[in-house]
Coordinates of C-alpha atoms and ligand atoms in Angstrom, one line a residue:
Chain A
X1 CA 0.0 0.0 0.0
X2 CA 1.4 3.4 -1.0
X3 CA 1.4 6.1 1.6
X4 CA -1.2 8.2 -0.3
X5 CA -3.5 5.2 -0.6
X6 CA -4.2 5.1 3.2
X7 CA -7.8 5.9 3.8
X8 CA -8.5 9.4 4.9
X9 CA -9.8 8.6 8.4
X10 CA -6.8 6.4 9.3
X11 CA -4.3 8.8 7.9
X12 CA -5.4 11.5 10.2
X13 CA -5.3 9.4 13.4
X14 CA -2.9 10.8 15.9
X15 CA -1.1 7.6 16.3
X16 CA -0.4 7.4 12.6
X17 CA 0.8 10.9 12.5
X18 CA 3.1 10.4 15.4
X19 CA 4.4 7.2 14.0
X20 CA 5.2 8.8 10.6
X21 CA 6.9 11.7 12.4
X22 CA 9.0 9.4 14.6
X23 CA 10.1 7.6 11.5
X24 CA 11.2 10.9 10.1
X25 CA 13.0 11.9 13.3
X26 CA 15.0 8.7 13.0
X27 CA 16.6 10.0 9.9
X28 CA 18.1 13.0 11.8
X29 CA 21.4 12.3 13.4
X30 CA 20.8 12.7 17.1
X31 CA 17.1 13.3 16.4
X32 CA 15.9 11.3 19.4
X33 CA 17.3 14.0 21.7
X34 CA 13.9 15.6 21.4
X35 CA 13.0 14.2 24.8
X36 CA 15.8 16.1 26.5
X37 CA 14.0 19.5 26.2
X38 CA 14.1 21.4 29.4
X39 CA 11.6 24.1 28.2
X40 CA 14.1 26.9 28.7
X41 CA 12.8 28.9 25.7
X42 CA 16.2 29.7 24.2
X43 CA 14.8 28.5 20.8
X44 CA 11.9 30.9 20.9
X45 CA 14.0 33.7 22.1
X46 CA 16.5 33.1 19.2
X47 CA 13.9 32.8 16.5
X48 CA 13.7 35.8 14.2
X49 CA 10.2 34.9 13.1
X50 CA 8.7 33.6 16.4
X51 CA 6.7 36.8 16.7
X52 CA 4.6 35.8 13.8
X53 CA 4.2 32.1 14.7
X54 CA 1.0 30.7 16.2
X55 CA 3.0 28.2 18.3
X56 CA 6.5 29.1 19.3
X57 CA 9.4 26.6 18.8
X58 CA 9.4 25.8 22.6
X59 CA 5.7 25.2 22.5
X60 CA 6.1 23.0 19.5
X61 CA 8.4 20.7 21.3
X62 CA 6.1 20.7 24.4
X63 CA 3.0 19.9 22.2
X64 CA 4.8 17.0 20.6
X65 CA 5.7 15.6 24.0
X66 CA 2.1 16.1 25.2
X67 CA 1.1 14.0 22.2
X68 CA -0.8 16.7 20.3
X69 CA 0.4 16.2 16.8
X70 CA -2.7 17.5 15.1
X71 CA -2.2 21.1 16.5
X72 CA 1.4 21.0 15.2
X73 CA 0.3 19.8 11.8
X74 CA -2.3 22.6 11.4
X75 CA 0.1 25.3 12.7
X76 CA 1.5 28.2 10.7
X77 CA 4.8 27.6 12.5
X78 CA 6.2 24.7 10.6
X79 CA 5.7 26.6 7.3
X80 CA 7.1 30.0 8.3
X81 CA 10.3 28.6 9.8
X82 CA 13.0 30.2 7.6
X83 CA 15.5 27.3 8.5
X84 CA 18.1 29.8 9.8
X85 CA 19.2 27.2 12.5
X86 CA 19.5 29.9 15.3
X87 CA 17.4 27.8 17.6
X88 CA 19.2 24.6 16.8
X89 CA 22.7 25.9 17.4
X90 CA 21.7 27.5 20.6
X91 CA 19.6 24.8 22.2
X92 CA 21.4 23.8 25.5
X93 CA 20.1 20.3 25.2
X94 CA 21.4 19.7 21.7
X95 CA 17.9 19.3 20.1
X96 CA 17.9 19.5 16.3
X97 CA 14.9 21.9 16.2
X98 CA 15.3 23.0 12.6
X99 CA 15.8 19.4 11.4
X100 CA 12.7 18.4 13.4
X101 CA 10.7 21.2 11.8
X102 CA 11.8 19.7 8.4
X103 CA 10.6 16.3 9.6
X104 CA 7.3 17.9 10.6
X105 CA 7.0 19.5 7.2
X106 CA 7.6 16.2 5.5
X107 CA 5.0 14.5 7.7
X108 CA 2.4 17.2 7.0
X109 CA 3.0 16.9 3.3
X110 CA 2.9 13.2 3.4
X111 CA -0.4 13.2 5.3
X112 CA -1.9 16.2 3.4
X113 CA -2.2 18.6 6.3
X114 CA -2.3 21.8 4.3
X115 CA -3.9 25.0 5.6
X116 CA -3.6 28.6 4.5
X117 CA -0.1 29.7 3.4
X118 CA 1.1 26.1 3.8
X119 CA -0.3 25.5 0.4
X120 CA 2.0 28.1 -1.1
X121 CA 5.0 26.5 0.5
X122 CA 4.0 23.1 -0.9
X123 CA 3.3 24.6 -4.4
X124 CA 6.7 26.2 -4.3
X125 CA 8.4 23.0 -3.2
X126 CA 6.6 20.9 -5.8
X127 CA 7.5 23.3 -8.6
X128 CA 11.1 23.4 -7.5
X129 CA 11.2 19.6 -7.7
X130 CA 9.5 19.6 -11.1
X131 CA 12.1 22.1 -12.3
X132 CA 14.9 20.0 -11.0
X133 CA 13.4 16.8 -12.5
X134 CA 13.0 18.4 -15.9
X135 CA 16.4 20.1 -16.3
X136 CA 18.8 18.9 -13.6
X137 CA 19.4 22.5 -12.7
X138 CA 17.1 25.1 -11.3
X139 CA 15.8 27.7 -13.7
X140 CA 14.7 30.5 -11.4
X141 CA 12.7 32.3 -14.2
X142 CA 10.4 29.3 -14.8
X143 CA 10.0 28.6 -11.1
X144 CA 8.9 32.2 -10.2
X145 CA 6.6 32.5 -13.2
X146 CA 4.9 29.2 -12.5
X147 CA 4.7 29.9 -8.7
X148 CA 2.9 33.3 -9.1
X149 CA 0.7 32.0 -11.9
X150 CA -0.6 29.4 -9.5
X151 CA -0.8 31.6 -6.4
X152 CA -1.2 35.3 -7.4
X153 CA -1.3 36.6 -10.9
X154 CA -1.3 40.2 -9.5
X155 CA 2.1 39.6 -7.9
X156 CA 3.4 38.2 -11.2
X157 CA 2.6 41.5 -12.8
X158 CA 4.2 43.4 -10.0
X159 CA 7.4 41.4 -10.6
X160 CA 7.8 42.7 -14.2
X161 CA 9.8 45.9 -13.4
X162 CA 12.3 43.8 -11.4
X163 CA 12.5 41.3 -14.3
X164 CA 13.2 44.2 -16.7
X165 CA 16.1 45.5 -14.6
X166 CA 17.5 42.0 -14.3
X167 CA 17.3 41.6 -18.0
X168 CA 19.1 44.9 -18.6
X169 CA 21.8 43.9 -16.2
X170 CA 22.3 40.6 -18.0
X171 CA 21.1 38.6 -15.1
X172 CA 18.3 36.6 -16.8
X173 CA 18.7 33.2 -18.4
X174 CA 16.0 33.1 -20.9
X175 CA 16.0 29.4 -21.4
X176 CA 16.6 26.6 -18.9
X177 CA 19.8 24.7 -19.1
X178 CA 19.5 20.9 -19.2
X179 CA 22.4 18.9 -17.8
X180 CA 24.0 16.3 -20.2
X181 CA 23.5 13.3 -17.9
X182 CA 19.9 14.2 -17.5
X183 CA 18.8 10.6 -18.2
X184 CA 21.0 9.1 -15.5
X185 CA 19.9 11.8 -13.0
X186 CA 16.3 10.9 -13.5
X187 CA 17.2 7.2 -13.0
X188 CA 18.9 8.1 -9.7
X189 CA 15.8 10.1 -8.7
X190 CA 13.5 7.3 -9.7
X191 CA 15.4 4.7 -7.8
X192 CA 15.6 7.0 -4.7
X193 CA 11.8 7.4 -4.9
X194 CA 11.4 3.6 -4.9
X195 CA 13.6 3.3 -1.9
X196 CA 11.6 6.0 -0.1
X197 CA 8.4 4.0 -0.9
X198 CA 10.0 0.8 0.3
X199 CA 10.9 2.5 3.6
X200 CA 7.3 3.8 3.9
X201 CA 5.9 0.4 3.2
X202 CA 8.0 -1.2 6.0
X203 CA 6.9 1.6 8.3
X204 CA 3.2 0.8 7.7
X205 CA 3.6 -2.9 8.1
X206 CA 4.0 -2.8 11.9
X207 CA 2.5 0.6 12.6
X208 CA 2.1 0.4 16.4
X209 CA 0.1 2.8 18.5
X210 CA 2.9 5.1 19.6
X211 CA 1.9 7.7 22.1
X212 CA 4.0 10.8 22.5
X213 CA 6.7 10.5 25.0
X214 CA 6.5 6.7 25.2
X215 CA 6.9 6.5 21.5
X216 CA 10.2 8.3 21.8
X217 CA 11.4 5.7 24.2
X218 CA 10.5 2.9 21.9
X219 CA 12.1 4.4 18.9
X220 CA 15.5 4.7 20.5
X221 CA 17.7 2.3 18.7
X222 CA 20.3 0.3 20.7
X223 CA 23.1 1.6 18.5
X224 CA 22.3 5.2 19.2
X225 CA 22.4 5.0 23.0
X226 CA 24.8 7.3 24.6
X227 CA 24.9 9.7 21.7
Chain B
X1 CA 45.8 24.1 -4.7
X2 CA 43.1 22.7 -7.0
X3 CA 39.5 22.7 -6.1
X4 CA 36.4 21.0 -7.7
X5 CA 34.3 24.1 -8.3
X6 CA 30.6 23.8 -7.7
X7 CA 29.0 27.2 -8.7
X8 CA 25.4 26.2 -8.1
X9 CA 22.3 27.3 -10.1
X10 CA 21.9 30.9 -9.1
X11 CA 25.6 31.7 -9.9
X12 CA 25.1 30.7 -13.5
X13 CA 23.1 33.8 -14.3
X14 CA 21.1 35.7 -11.8
X15 CA 24.0 36.1 -9.4
X16 CA 26.8 36.0 -12.1
X17 CA 28.7 38.7 -10.1
X18 CA 29.5 36.2 -7.4
X19 CA 30.7 33.5 -9.9
X20 CA 32.7 36.0 -12.0
X21 CA 34.4 37.5 -8.9
X22 CA 35.2 34.1 -7.3
X23 CA 36.9 32.9 -10.6
X24 CA 38.9 36.2 -10.9
X25 CA 40.3 36.3 -7.4
X26 CA 41.1 32.6 -7.4
X27 CA 43.0 33.2 -10.6
X28 CA 45.0 36.1 -9.2
X29 CA 45.8 34.1 -6.1
X30 CA 47.1 31.2 -8.1
X31 CA 44.4 28.8 -7.0
X32 CA 43.0 26.5 -9.7
X33 CA 39.3 25.9 -10.0
X34 CA 38.1 22.9 -12.1
X35 CA 34.4 23.1 -12.6
X36 CA 32.7 19.8 -11.8
X37 CA 31.6 18.5 -15.2
X38 CA 27.8 18.3 -15.6
X39 CA 27.0 19.1 -11.9
X40 CA 23.3 19.2 -11.0
X41 CA 21.2 21.3 -8.6
X42 CA 22.0 20.4 -5.0
X43 CA 18.3 20.6 -4.1
X44 CA 18.7 23.6 -1.8
X45 CA 16.9 23.9 1.5
X46 CA 13.5 23.3 0.0
X47 CA 14.1 19.8 -1.3
X48 CA 15.6 18.5 1.9
X49 CA 12.3 19.5 3.7
X50 CA 10.2 17.5 1.3
X51 CA 11.8 14.2 0.2
X52 CA 14.7 12.9 2.2
X53 CA 16.2 10.0 0.3
X54 CA 15.7 11.7 -3.0
X55 CA 17.3 14.9 -1.9
X56 CA 20.3 13.1 -0.4
X57 CA 20.7 11.2 -3.6
X58 CA 20.4 14.3 -5.8
X59 CA 23.0 16.2 -3.8
X60 CA 25.3 13.1 -3.5
X61 CA 25.6 12.9 -7.3
X62 CA 27.8 16.0 -7.1
X63 CA 29.8 14.7 -4.2
X64 CA 30.4 11.4 -6.1
X65 CA 31.5 13.4 -9.2
X66 CA 34.0 15.4 -7.1
X67 CA 35.3 12.3 -5.4
X68 CA 36.3 11.0 -8.8
X69 CA 38.3 14.2 -9.3
X70 CA 40.0 13.7 -6.0
X71 CA 39.7 17.3 -4.9
X72 CA 37.9 19.2 -2.2
X73 CA 34.7 21.0 -3.4
X74 CA 34.6 24.8 -3.5
X75 CA 30.9 25.9 -3.0
X76 CA 30.4 29.7 -2.9
X77 CA 26.6 29.6 -2.5
X78 CA 25.7 29.3 1.2
X79 CA 22.8 27.1 0.5
X80 CA 24.7 24.7 -1.6
X81 CA 27.5 24.7 0.9
X82 CA 25.1 23.8 3.7
X83 CA 23.2 21.2 1.7
X84 CA 26.3 19.4 0.5
X85 CA 27.9 19.5 4.0
X86 CA 24.7 18.3 5.6
X87 CA 24.4 15.4 3.1
X88 CA 27.9 14.4 4.1
X89 CA 27.1 14.6 7.8
X90 CA 23.9 12.5 7.4
X91 CA 25.6 9.8 5.2
X92 CA 28.5 9.6 7.6
X93 CA 26.4 9.1 10.7
X94 CA 23.5 6.9 9.4
X95 CA 24.9 3.9 7.6
X96 CA 21.4 2.8 6.4
X97 CA 20.9 6.1 4.6
X98 CA 24.4 5.9 3.1
X99 CA 23.6 2.5 1.7
X100 CA 20.2 3.7 0.3
X101 CA 21.9 6.7 -1.4
X102 CA 24.6 4.5 -3.0
X103 CA 21.9 2.2 -4.2
X104 CA 20.3 5.1 -6.0
X105 CA 23.6 6.4 -7.3
X106 CA 24.4 3.0 -8.8
X107 CA 21.7 3.6 -11.4
X108 CA 24.2 6.1 -12.9
X109 CA 27.2 3.9 -12.3
X110 CA 28.3 6.1 -9.4
X111 CA 29.1 5.5 -5.8
X112 CA 30.2 7.8 -3.0
X113 CA 32.3 7.1 0.1
X114 CA 31.3 10.1 2.2
X115 CA 34.9 11.6 2.2
X116 CA 34.7 14.6 -0.1
X117 CA 35.3 17.8 1.9
X118 CA 33.1 20.8 1.2
X119 CA 34.8 24.2 1.5
X120 CA 33.5 27.8 1.3
X121 CA 35.7 30.4 -0.5
X122 CA 35.9 32.5 2.7
X123 CA 37.4 29.5 4.5
X124 CA 39.8 28.7 1.7
X125 CA 41.0 32.3 1.3
X126 CA 41.6 32.8 5.0
X127 CA 42.8 29.4 6.0
X128 CA 44.5 27.8 2.9
X129 CA 45.7 30.8 0.9
X130 CA 46.2 32.9 4.1
X131 CA 45.8 36.6 4.7
X132 CA 49.5 37.3 4.3
X133 CA 49.5 36.1 0.7
X134 CA 46.4 38.0 0.0
X135 CA 47.8 41.2 1.5
X136 CA 51.0 40.8 -0.6
X137 CA 48.8 41.1 -3.8
X138 CA 46.7 44.0 -2.7
X139 CA 46.9 46.9 -5.2
X140 CA 44.3 49.2 -3.7
X141 CA 43.9 50.2 -0.1
X142 CA 40.2 50.4 0.7
X143 CA 40.8 53.8 2.3
X144 CA 38.6 53.5 5.3
X145 CA 35.5 52.5 3.3
X146 CA 32.9 51.8 6.0
X147 CA 31.4 48.3 5.5
X148 CA 28.9 46.0 7.3
X149 CA 30.1 42.4 6.9
X150 CA 27.0 40.2 6.7
X151 CA 27.5 36.5 7.1
X152 CA 23.9 35.2 7.1
X153 CA 22.9 31.9 8.5
X154 CA 24.1 29.0 6.4
X155 CA 27.9 29.3 6.4
X156 CA 28.2 29.7 10.2
X157 CA 25.3 27.4 11.1
X158 CA 24.4 24.5 11.2
X159 CA 27.6 22.8 10.1
X160 CA 29.6 24.7 12.6
X161 CA 33.1 24.7 11.3
X162 CA 35.4 27.4 10.1
X163 CA 34.2 30.4 12.0
X164 CA 32.3 31.2 15.2
X165 CA 28.6 30.7 14.8
X166 CA 27.5 33.6 17.0
X167 CA 30.2 36.1 16.2
X168 CA 32.2 35.1 13.1
X169 CA 35.2 37.4 12.4
X170 CA 36.9 36.2 9.2
X171 CA 35.2 38.8 6.9
X172 CA 36.0 41.5 9.4
X173 CA 39.6 40.5 9.6
X174 CA 40.0 40.2 5.8
X175 CA 38.7 43.7 5.1
X176 CA 40.3 45.4 8.0
X177 CA 43.6 44.2 6.5
X178 CA 42.6 45.6 3.2
X179 CA 42.1 49.0 4.8
X180 CA 38.4 49.1 5.3
X181 CA 36.6 50.2 8.4
X182 CA 34.3 47.6 9.9
X183 CA 31.2 49.2 11.4
X184 CA 29.4 47.9 14.5
X185 CA 27.1 45.3 13.0
X186 CA 25.4 43.1 15.5
X187 CA 23.1 41.8 12.9
X188 CA 25.9 39.9 11.1
X189 CA 24.3 36.5 11.5
X190 CA 20.7 37.4 11.6
X191 CA 18.4 35.7 9.1
X192 CA 17.3 37.5 5.9
X193 CA 14.3 35.2 5.5
X194 CA 15.6 33.3 2.6
X195 CA 12.8 31.7 0.6
X196 CA 10.2 33.4 2.8
X197 CA 10.4 36.4 0.4
X198 CA 8.4 34.2 -2.0
X199 CA 5.9 32.7 0.5
X200 CA 5.6 35.1 3.4
X201 CA 6.7 38.3 1.9
X202 CA 5.8 40.7 4.7
X203 CA 7.8 38.8 7.2
X204 CA 10.8 38.6 5.0
X205 CA 10.6 42.4 4.2
X206 CA 10.6 43.2 7.9
X207 CA 13.7 41.0 8.5
X208 CA 15.5 42.7 5.6
X209 CA 14.4 46.2 6.8
X210 CA 16.1 45.5 10.1
X211 CA 19.3 44.3 8.4
X212 CA 19.4 47.3 6.1
X213 CA 18.6 50.0 8.6
X214 CA 21.1 48.7 11.2
X215 CA 23.8 49.0 8.6
X216 CA 22.7 52.4 7.4
X217 CA 22.2 53.9 10.8
X218 CA 25.6 52.7 11.9
X219 CA 27.2 54.5 9.0
X220 CA 28.0 51.7 6.5
X221 CA 28.7 52.6 2.9
X222 CA 28.2 49.1 1.7
X223 CA 27.0 45.7 2.9
X224 CA 29.3 42.8 2.1
X225 CA 27.6 39.4 1.7
X226 CA 28.6 35.8 1.2
X227 CA 25.3 34.3 0.0
X228 CA 23.3 34.7 -3.3
X229 CA 19.9 34.7 -1.5
X230 CA 20.9 37.2 1.1
X231 CA 22.4 39.3 -1.6
X232 CA 19.2 39.2 -3.7
X233 CA 16.9 39.9 -0.8
X234 CA 18.9 42.9 0.4
X235 CA 19.4 44.3 -3.0
X236 CA 16.3 43.8 -5.0
X237 CA 13.8 44.7 -2.3
X238 CA 15.3 48.0 -1.0
X239 CA 12.8 50.1 -3.0
X240 CA 9.9 48.2 -1.7
X241 CA 11.2 48.4 1.9
X242 CA 11.7 52.1 1.6
X243 CA 8.1 52.5 0.4
X244 CA 6.7 50.3 3.1
X245 CA 8.6 51.5 6.1
X246 CA 9.3 55.1 5.0
X247 CA 13.0 54.5 5.1
X248 CA 15.6 55.9 2.9
X249 CA 18.0 53.0 2.2
X250 CA 20.1 53.1 -0.9
X251 CA 23.1 51.1 0.0
X252 CA 25.2 49.0 -2.4
X253 CA 25.4 45.3 -1.7
X254 CA 28.6 43.6 -2.7
X255 CA 29.8 40.1 -2.6
X256 CA 32.9 39.8 -0.4
X257 CA 34.7 38.4 -3.4
X258 CA 33.8 41.5 -5.4
X259 CA 35.1 43.9 -2.7
X260 CA 38.3 41.8 -2.4
X261 CA 38.6 41.8 -6.1
X262 CA 38.5 45.6 -6.1
X263 CA 41.3 45.6 -3.5
X264 CA 43.3 43.2 -5.7
X265 CA 43.0 45.8 -8.5
X266 CA 40.7 43.7 -10.7
X267 CA 38.6 45.5 -13.2
X268 CA 35.0 46.0 -11.9
X269 CA 33.4 44.7 -15.0
X270 CA 35.3 41.4 -14.6
X271 CA 33.9 41.2 -11.1
X272 CA 30.4 41.6 -12.4
X273 CA 29.8 44.9 -10.6
X274 CA 28.0 46.2 -13.7
X275 CA 25.2 43.7 -12.7
X276 CA 24.4 45.5 -9.5
X277 CA 21.0 47.1 -9.1
X278 CA 22.1 49.8 -6.6
X279 CA 24.6 52.3 -8.1
X280 CA 28.1 52.2 -6.5
X281 CA 28.9 55.3 -4.4
X282 CA 31.5 57.8 -5.6
X283 CA 34.0 56.4 -3.1
X284 CA 33.6 52.8 -4.3
X285 CA 33.6 53.9 -8.0
X286 CA 36.8 55.9 -7.4
X287 CA 38.5 52.7 -6.2
X288 CA 37.6 51.1 -9.6
X289 CA 38.1 54.3 -11.7
X290 CA 34.8 53.5 -13.4
X291 CA 31.3 54.5 -12.5
X292 CA 28.8 51.7 -12.2
X293 CA 25.3 53.1 -12.0
Ligands
SF4_301 S1 16.2 25.6 23.4 FE1 16.1 23.4 23.4 S2 15.8 22.8 25.6 FE2 15.3 25.0 25.4 S3 13.1 25.0 25.0 FE3 14.0 25.0 23.0 S4 14.2 22.9 22.4 FE4 13.8 22.9 24.7
SF4_302 S1 15.3 27.6 12.2 FE1 13.1 28.1 12.1 S2 12.3 27.9 14.2 FE2 14.6 27.9 14.3 S3 15.1 30.0 14.8 FE3 15.2 29.8 12.6 S4 13.2 30.4 11.8 FE4 13.0 30.0 14.0

């Protein structure tokens, strides 16, 4: 069963969500340190955009430990994080907060939790990937044009003067540039996608009812103890 | 030394000034850059947050190509620098992921050991080439030009390495030695918002307003950057920020390699300074003997 074939009701169950997220956290070196949070608030204080978040980075960690994944999934926070890593480098407990936000984003996308501006982030991410898949390199012109066409035509028009200046300054590549080994890059991507599905499949096979803090204890692999 | 050069997508055209100036100063300092043949996009921050194995495999293709060249990678773009370094860190600490990535790479007859080092030009210039060698080739004293050195997030965090992540000093040292005056710039590692400029514009504009006005209020005549995205956000949105916040910023944004190039006596056109949106001030122009408006 593919991830996106899971029936709607089941996919939105807290335990499912938490499990998917815990699997994502496993991929972060030192990711399981999440349970060491002492709620000091250094992350929130360091975050340049916390003033515009609905739940602060500190609250995000607390909510996860309390087992409230749905609130996190529906938050604005995970989408507005600029991935500046200020919180992560300053956390006294060594928690990889930025990487955890990445994992949360992946879980939200996988499980289709998309509200408000989150849609824009996902559109941008998907267009970016399309761009990369079709050329092997990013063509910024195509990306921006497609993004604003999908989200706000008005903004696309407002970008025209900037585009003109850039053209005048010889800073616009009119056509995308395809790499030579384009075929073999797509083969790599295809294989990697298969691997990702394979991992997801294994995940679903034994999907246990993980609950917040307990779940973290269980996911701790022997080999990572003492890290 | 020889480096496997990884320019990254934005340096190909929209940020050509960075690419051109890196190539020029490395030439003058007798460091050879061999562009990685047929490199692909590293996936940037955005890919990593969407598909893990795929993004690791995509960025590893570049690492595998460089490994064949048996050279360290030189990656000027902060985002590429971080993504490639982070890929390395993940592959080296999680064997299962390393195996998965190599399985994907095998489709193209490639494999990667995890050993290629990723370097930023600032690191190479200060730690390999050395400030003494650079100083010996300086042709123009920067004459007390007041600059705000802006490091951004990605080269100092998260792959802590060649400079302090709270208070980096290499840019300050480099330009002080070239005769510039470094203004007080406590915002030097504050975030510019990166891709938020596309998705949450208002928030990003505010972040950039703070970066710009701190530099201007403290008397900077130019902001010196190390990252294509920071450079673009600071440069292209100044007009909009002035409108929105009733400010009066009109400050040139230079890549550190461009300013160093000026000090090394390289022609401004070769450094891509003709591509700047904000006109160079009289003082900067006089160092180049050509007006770039
Ligand atoms: S800085 Fe670290 S320990 Fe402190 S609240 Fe944030 S996550 Fe918890
Ligand atoms: S990485 Fe995200 S959450 Fe952390 S400080 Fe930066 S913007 Fe805030």
